[in-house]
PDB file of C-alpha atoms in Angstrom:
ATOM      1  CA  UNK A 155     -41.543  19.875  46.433  1.00 69.00           C
ATOM      2  CA  UNK A 156     -45.159  20.164  45.326  1.00 75.00           C
ATOM      3  CA  UNK A 157     -47.742  21.830  47.514  1.00 90.00           C
ATOM      4  CA  UNK A 158     -51.248  20.527  48.123  1.00 92.00           C
ATOM      5  CA  UNK A 159     -52.574  23.478  46.103  1.00 92.00           C
ATOM      6  CA  UNK A 160     -50.446  22.446  43.122  1.00 90.00           C
ATOM      7  CA  UNK A 161     -51.692  18.875  43.501  1.00 90.00           C
ATOM      8  CA  UNK A 162     -55.309  20.050  43.604  1.00 94.00           C
ATOM      9  CA  UNK A 163     -54.693  22.050  40.421  1.00 92.00           C
ATOM     10  CA  UNK A 164     -53.251  18.926  38.849  1.00 92.00           C
ATOM     11  CA  UNK A 165     -56.381  16.974  39.781  1.00 95.00           C
ATOM     12  CA  UNK A 166     -58.607  19.656  38.232  1.00 96.00           C
ATOM     13  CA  UNK A 167     -56.700  19.416  34.941  1.00 96.00           C
ATOM     14  CA  UNK A 168     -57.105  15.637  34.542  1.00 97.00           C
ATOM     15  CA  UNK A 169     -60.377  15.564  32.534  1.00 98.00           C
ATOM     16  CA  UNK A 170     -59.030  18.087  30.006  1.00 98.00           C
ATOM     17  CA  UNK A 171     -55.775  16.143  29.710  1.00 98.00           C
ATOM     18  CA  UNK A 172     -57.745  12.945  29.143  1.00 98.00           C
ATOM     19  CA  UNK A 173     -59.653  14.665  26.340  1.00 98.00           C
ATOM     20  CA  UNK A 174     -56.363  15.619  24.709  1.00 97.00           C
ATOM     21  CA  UNK A 175     -55.114  12.023  24.978  1.00 98.00           C
ATOM     22  CA  UNK A 176     -58.279  10.551  23.497  1.00 98.00           C
ATOM     23  CA  UNK A 177     -58.502  13.060  20.658  1.00 97.00           C
ATOM     24  CA  UNK A 178     -54.845  12.809  19.698  1.00 95.00           C
ATOM     25  CA  UNK A 179     -53.783  11.086  16.497  1.00 95.00           C
ATOM     26  CA  UNK A 180     -53.644   7.285  16.546  1.00 96.00           C
ATOM     27  CA  UNK A 181     -50.032   6.579  15.627  1.00 96.00           C
ATOM     28  CA  UNK A 182     -48.305   3.384  14.684  1.00 95.00           C
ATOM     29  CA  UNK A 183     -45.017   2.315  16.226  1.00 91.00           C
ATOM     30  CA  UNK A 184     -43.407   2.779  12.788  1.00 89.00           C
ATOM     31  CA  UNK A 185     -44.640   6.368  12.486  1.00 93.00           C
ATOM     32  CA  UNK A 186     -44.654   8.124  15.834  1.00 93.00           C
ATOM     33  CA  UNK A 187     -44.891  11.533  14.205  1.00 86.00           C
ATOM     34  CA  UNK A 188     -44.664  14.297  16.754  1.00 88.00           C
ATOM     35  CA  UNK A 189     -44.866  12.081  19.819  1.00 95.00           C
ATOM     36  CA  UNK A 190     -43.958  14.170  22.872  1.00 96.00           C
ATOM     37  CA  UNK A 191     -40.682  13.526  24.663  1.00 96.00           C
ATOM     38  CA  UNK A 192     -42.296  13.032  28.094  1.00 97.00           C
ATOM     39  CA  UNK A 193     -45.788  12.031  29.008  1.00 97.00           C
ATOM     40  CA  UNK A 194     -48.520   9.433  28.958  1.00 98.00           C
ATOM     41  CA  UNK A 195     -49.344   6.983  26.185  1.00 98.00           C
ATOM     42  CA  UNK A 196     -52.164   4.561  25.573  1.00 98.00           C
ATOM     43  CA  UNK A 197     -52.093   1.429  23.452  1.00 98.00           C
ATOM     44  CA  UNK A 198     -55.232   0.749  21.408  1.00 98.00           C
ATOM     45  CA  UNK A 199     -56.319  -2.539  19.888  1.00 97.00           C
ATOM     46  CA  UNK A 200     -59.353  -2.719  17.596  1.00 96.00           C
ATOM     47  CA  UNK A 201     -60.060   0.897  18.471  1.00 96.00           C
ATOM     48  CA  UNK A 202     -60.220   0.245  22.226  1.00 97.00           C
ATOM     49  CA  UNK A 203     -57.699   1.501  24.809  1.00 98.00           C
ATOM     50  CA  UNK A 204     -56.139  -1.474  26.577  1.00 98.00           C
ATOM     51  CA  UNK A 205     -53.047  -0.183  28.381  1.00 98.00           C
ATOM     52  CA  UNK A 206     -51.740   3.150  29.671  1.00 98.00           C
ATOM     53  CA  UNK A 207     -48.090   3.871  30.411  1.00 97.00           C
ATOM     54  CA  UNK A 208     -45.789   6.783  31.084  1.00 96.00           C
ATOM     55  CA  UNK A 209     -42.297   7.729  30.079  1.00 96.00           C
ATOM     56  CA  UNK A 210     -39.709  10.472  30.204  1.00 95.00           C
ATOM     57  CA  UNK A 211     -38.348   9.276  26.849  1.00 95.00           C
ATOM     58  CA  UNK A 212     -41.514   8.335  25.021  1.00 95.00           C
ATOM     59  CA  UNK A 213     -40.161   7.440  21.572  1.00 95.00           C
ATOM     60  CA  UNK A 214     -37.587   5.012  22.992  1.00 95.00           C
ATOM     61  CA  UNK A 215     -40.118   3.573  25.446  1.00 95.00           C
ATOM     62  CA  UNK A 216     -42.737   2.946  22.783  1.00 96.00           C
ATOM     63  CA  UNK A 217     -40.186   1.272  20.551  1.00 95.00           C
ATOM     64  CA  UNK A 218     -38.985  -1.008  23.354  1.00 94.00           C
ATOM     65  CA  UNK A 219     -42.498  -2.266  24.104  1.00 93.00           C
ATOM     66  CA  UNK A 220     -42.663  -4.118  20.795  1.00 92.00           C
ATOM     67  CA  UNK A 221     -39.017  -4.786  19.983  1.00 92.00           C
ATOM     68  CA  UNK A 222     -38.423  -8.504  19.452  1.00 91.00           C
ATOM     69  CA  UNK A 223     -35.151  -8.392  21.396  1.00 93.00           C
ATOM     70  CA  UNK A 224     -36.638  -6.575  24.417  1.00 92.00           C
ATOM     71  CA  UNK A 225     -36.677  -8.410  27.723  1.00 89.00           C
ATOM     72  CA  UNK A 226     -39.249  -8.275  30.499  1.00 90.00           C
ATOM     73  CA  UNK A 227     -37.701  -5.066  31.860  1.00 89.00           C
ATOM     74  CA  UNK A 228     -38.362  -3.090  28.680  1.00 91.00           C
ATOM     75  CA  UNK A 229     -41.344  -4.896  27.119  1.00 94.00           C
ATOM     76  CA  UNK A 230     -43.408  -5.083  30.291  1.00 93.00           C
ATOM     77  CA  UNK A 231     -46.794  -4.743  28.604  1.00 95.00           C
ATOM     78  CA  UNK A 232     -46.014  -7.556  26.151  1.00 96.00           C
ATOM     79  CA  UNK A 233     -44.753  -9.639  29.063  1.00 95.00           C
ATOM     80  CA  UNK A 234     -48.033  -9.096  30.893  1.00 95.00           C
ATOM     81  CA  UNK A 235     -50.000 -10.166  27.815  1.00 97.00           C
ATOM     82  CA  UNK A 236     -47.782 -13.227  27.411  1.00 97.00           C
ATOM     83  CA  UNK A 237     -48.315 -14.292  31.024  1.00 96.00           C
ATOM     84  CA  UNK A 238     -52.092 -14.120  30.539  1.00 96.00           C
ATOM     85  CA  UNK A 239     -51.858 -16.154  27.319  1.00 97.00           C
ATOM     86  CA  UNK A 240     -49.503 -18.691  28.902  1.00 97.00           C
ATOM     87  CA  UNK A 241     -51.922 -19.238  31.797  1.00 97.00           C
ATOM     88  CA  UNK A 242     -54.718 -19.886  29.300  1.00 96.00           C
ATOM     89  CA  UNK A 243     -52.487 -22.543  27.709  1.00 96.00           C
ATOM     90  CA  UNK A 244     -51.852 -24.219  31.054  1.00 96.00           C
ATOM     91  CA  UNK A 245     -48.240 -23.048  31.427  1.00 95.00           C
ATOM     92  CA  UNK A 246     -47.087 -22.494  35.003  1.00 94.00           C
ATOM     93  CA  UNK A 247     -46.314 -18.776  35.327  1.00 95.00           C
ATOM     94  CA  UNK A 248     -45.404 -18.749  39.020  1.00 94.00           C
ATOM     95  CA  UNK A 249     -41.646 -18.574  38.353  1.00 93.00           C
ATOM     96  CA  UNK A 250     -39.742 -15.291  38.555  1.00 93.00           C
ATOM     97  CA  UNK A 251     -39.866 -13.028  35.525  1.00 92.00           C
ATOM     98  CA  UNK A 252     -36.257 -13.906  34.665  1.00 93.00           C
ATOM     99  CA  UNK A 253     -36.967 -17.638  34.889  1.00 94.00           C
ATOM    100  CA  UNK A 254     -40.223 -17.379  32.963  1.00 94.00           C
ATOM    101  CA  UNK A 255     -38.548 -15.433  30.180  1.00 90.00           C
ATOM    102  CA  UNK A 256     -36.067 -18.323  29.790  1.00 91.00           C
ATOM    103  CA  UNK A 257     -38.803 -20.991  29.742  1.00 94.00           C
ATOM    104  CA  UNK A 258     -38.830 -22.552  26.241  1.00 95.00           C
ATOM    105  CA  UNK A 259     -42.625 -22.954  26.400  1.00 96.00           C
ATOM    106  CA  UNK A 260     -43.096 -19.287  27.327  1.00 96.00           C
ATOM    107  CA  UNK A 261     -40.585 -17.823  24.867  1.00 95.00           C
ATOM    108  CA  UNK A 262     -42.732 -18.083  21.675  1.00 96.00           C
ATOM    109  CA  UNK A 263     -45.770 -16.724  23.513  1.00 97.00           C
ATOM    110  CA  UNK A 264     -43.745 -13.723  24.655  1.00 96.00           C
ATOM    111  CA  UNK A 265     -42.439 -13.109  21.143  1.00 96.00           C
ATOM    112  CA  UNK A 266     -45.973 -13.271  19.790  1.00 97.00           C
ATOM    113  CA  UNK A 267     -47.075 -10.708  22.390  1.00 97.00           C
ATOM    114  CA  UNK A 268     -44.253  -8.331  21.422  1.00 97.00           C
ATOM    115  CA  UNK A 269     -45.335  -8.593  17.784  1.00 97.00           C
ATOM    116  CA  UNK A 270     -48.941  -7.965  18.825  1.00 97.00           C
ATOM    117  CA  UNK A 271     -47.952  -4.843  20.778  1.00 97.00           C
ATOM    118  CA  UNK A 272     -45.828  -3.577  17.879  1.00 96.00           C
ATOM    119  CA  UNK A 273     -48.954  -3.574  15.690  1.00 97.00           C
ATOM    120  CA  UNK A 274     -51.154  -1.594  18.090  1.00 98.00           C
ATOM    121  CA  UNK A 275     -52.108   2.035  17.653  1.00 97.00           C
ATOM    122  CA  UNK A 276     -50.809   4.550  20.175  1.00 97.00           C
ATOM    123  CA  UNK A 277     -52.063   7.889  21.420  1.00 97.00           C
ATOM    124  CA  UNK A 278     -49.929  10.150  23.574  1.00 97.00           C
ATOM    125  CA  UNK A 279     -50.090  13.415  25.447  1.00 98.00           C
ATOM    126  CA  UNK A 280     -47.282  15.515  26.871  1.00 97.00           C
ATOM    127  CA  UNK A 281     -46.988  15.646  30.654  1.00 97.00           C
ATOM    128  CA  UNK A 282     -43.664  17.123  31.736  1.00 94.00           C
ATOM    129  CA  UNK A 283     -43.918  16.779  35.496  1.00 92.00           C
ATOM    130  CA  UNK A 284     -43.095  13.354  37.015  1.00 93.00           C
ATOM    131  CA  UNK A 285     -45.797  13.631  39.684  1.00 93.00           C
ATOM    132  CA  UNK A 286     -48.273  14.751  37.040  1.00 94.00           C
ATOM    133  CA  UNK A 287     -47.347  11.718  34.946  1.00 96.00           C
ATOM    134  CA  UNK A 288     -47.897   9.399  37.892  1.00 95.00           C
ATOM    135  CA  UNK A 289     -51.278  10.863  38.785  1.00 96.00           C
ATOM    136  CA  UNK A 290     -52.489  11.058  35.183  1.00 97.00           C
ATOM    137  CA  UNK A 291     -51.378   7.516  34.344  1.00 97.00           C
ATOM    138  CA  UNK A 292     -53.653   6.124  37.064  1.00 97.00           C
ATOM    139  CA  UNK A 293     -56.490   8.508  36.183  1.00 98.00           C
ATOM    140  CA  UNK A 294     -56.320   7.680  32.455  1.00 98.00           C
ATOM    141  CA  UNK A 295     -56.194   3.927  33.075  1.00 98.00           C
ATOM    142  CA  UNK A 296     -59.259   4.135  35.323  1.00 97.00           C
ATOM    143  CA  UNK A 297     -61.166   6.523  33.051  1.00 98.00           C
ATOM    144  CA  UNK A 298     -60.388   4.490  29.919  1.00 98.00           C
ATOM    145  CA  UNK A 299     -61.058   1.224  31.758  1.00 98.00           C
ATOM    146  CA  UNK A 300     -57.896  -0.337  30.361  1.00 98.00           C
ATOM    147  CA  UNK A 301     -57.967  -4.050  31.167  1.00 96.00           C
ATOM    148  CA  UNK A 302     -54.215  -4.512  31.430  1.00 95.00           C
ATOM    149  CA  UNK A 303     -53.297  -1.846  33.990  1.00 94.00           C
ATOM    150  CA  UNK A 304     -53.146  -3.454  37.407  1.00 87.00           C
ATOM    151  CA  UNK A 305     -50.606  -1.224  39.193  1.00 86.00           C
ATOM    152  CA  UNK A 306     -49.416  -4.250  41.125  1.00 80.00           C
ATOM    153  CA  UNK A 307     -45.785  -4.417  42.142  1.00 74.00           C
ATOM    154  CA  UNK A 308     -43.665  -7.082  40.521  1.00 59.00           C
TER     155      UNK A 308
END
């Protein structure tokens, strides 16, 4: 169990960790180089950070975000993008995630979003501790002003 002193130390380290994330190499999904095993990642589109996530198996997680066969459990960011695009097209998105994924009008939009995500650049930083990942994910999303992190339950 973490102590409040450890948590306060974690908070103090956040700006430096953010600097490491932002200055890290922009990788493509096809060449993840030395991506850390555990930590925080940010998707970039047109040079701008748009989504922050975390994982304890980063390489597999990053691959699943843009895999054409991934479902809404593993390609959550693409699913979020697809819902926004579907709403713009007048498609009712009030159904459950499972039902929406099966909707023939939604399906091509979702596929397009997975392709879009697979073409984004990614930066990542190692964060071993699960609590540290949780805290830094929120901090990074707020600091980077990523438009697609809502932290709403689904």
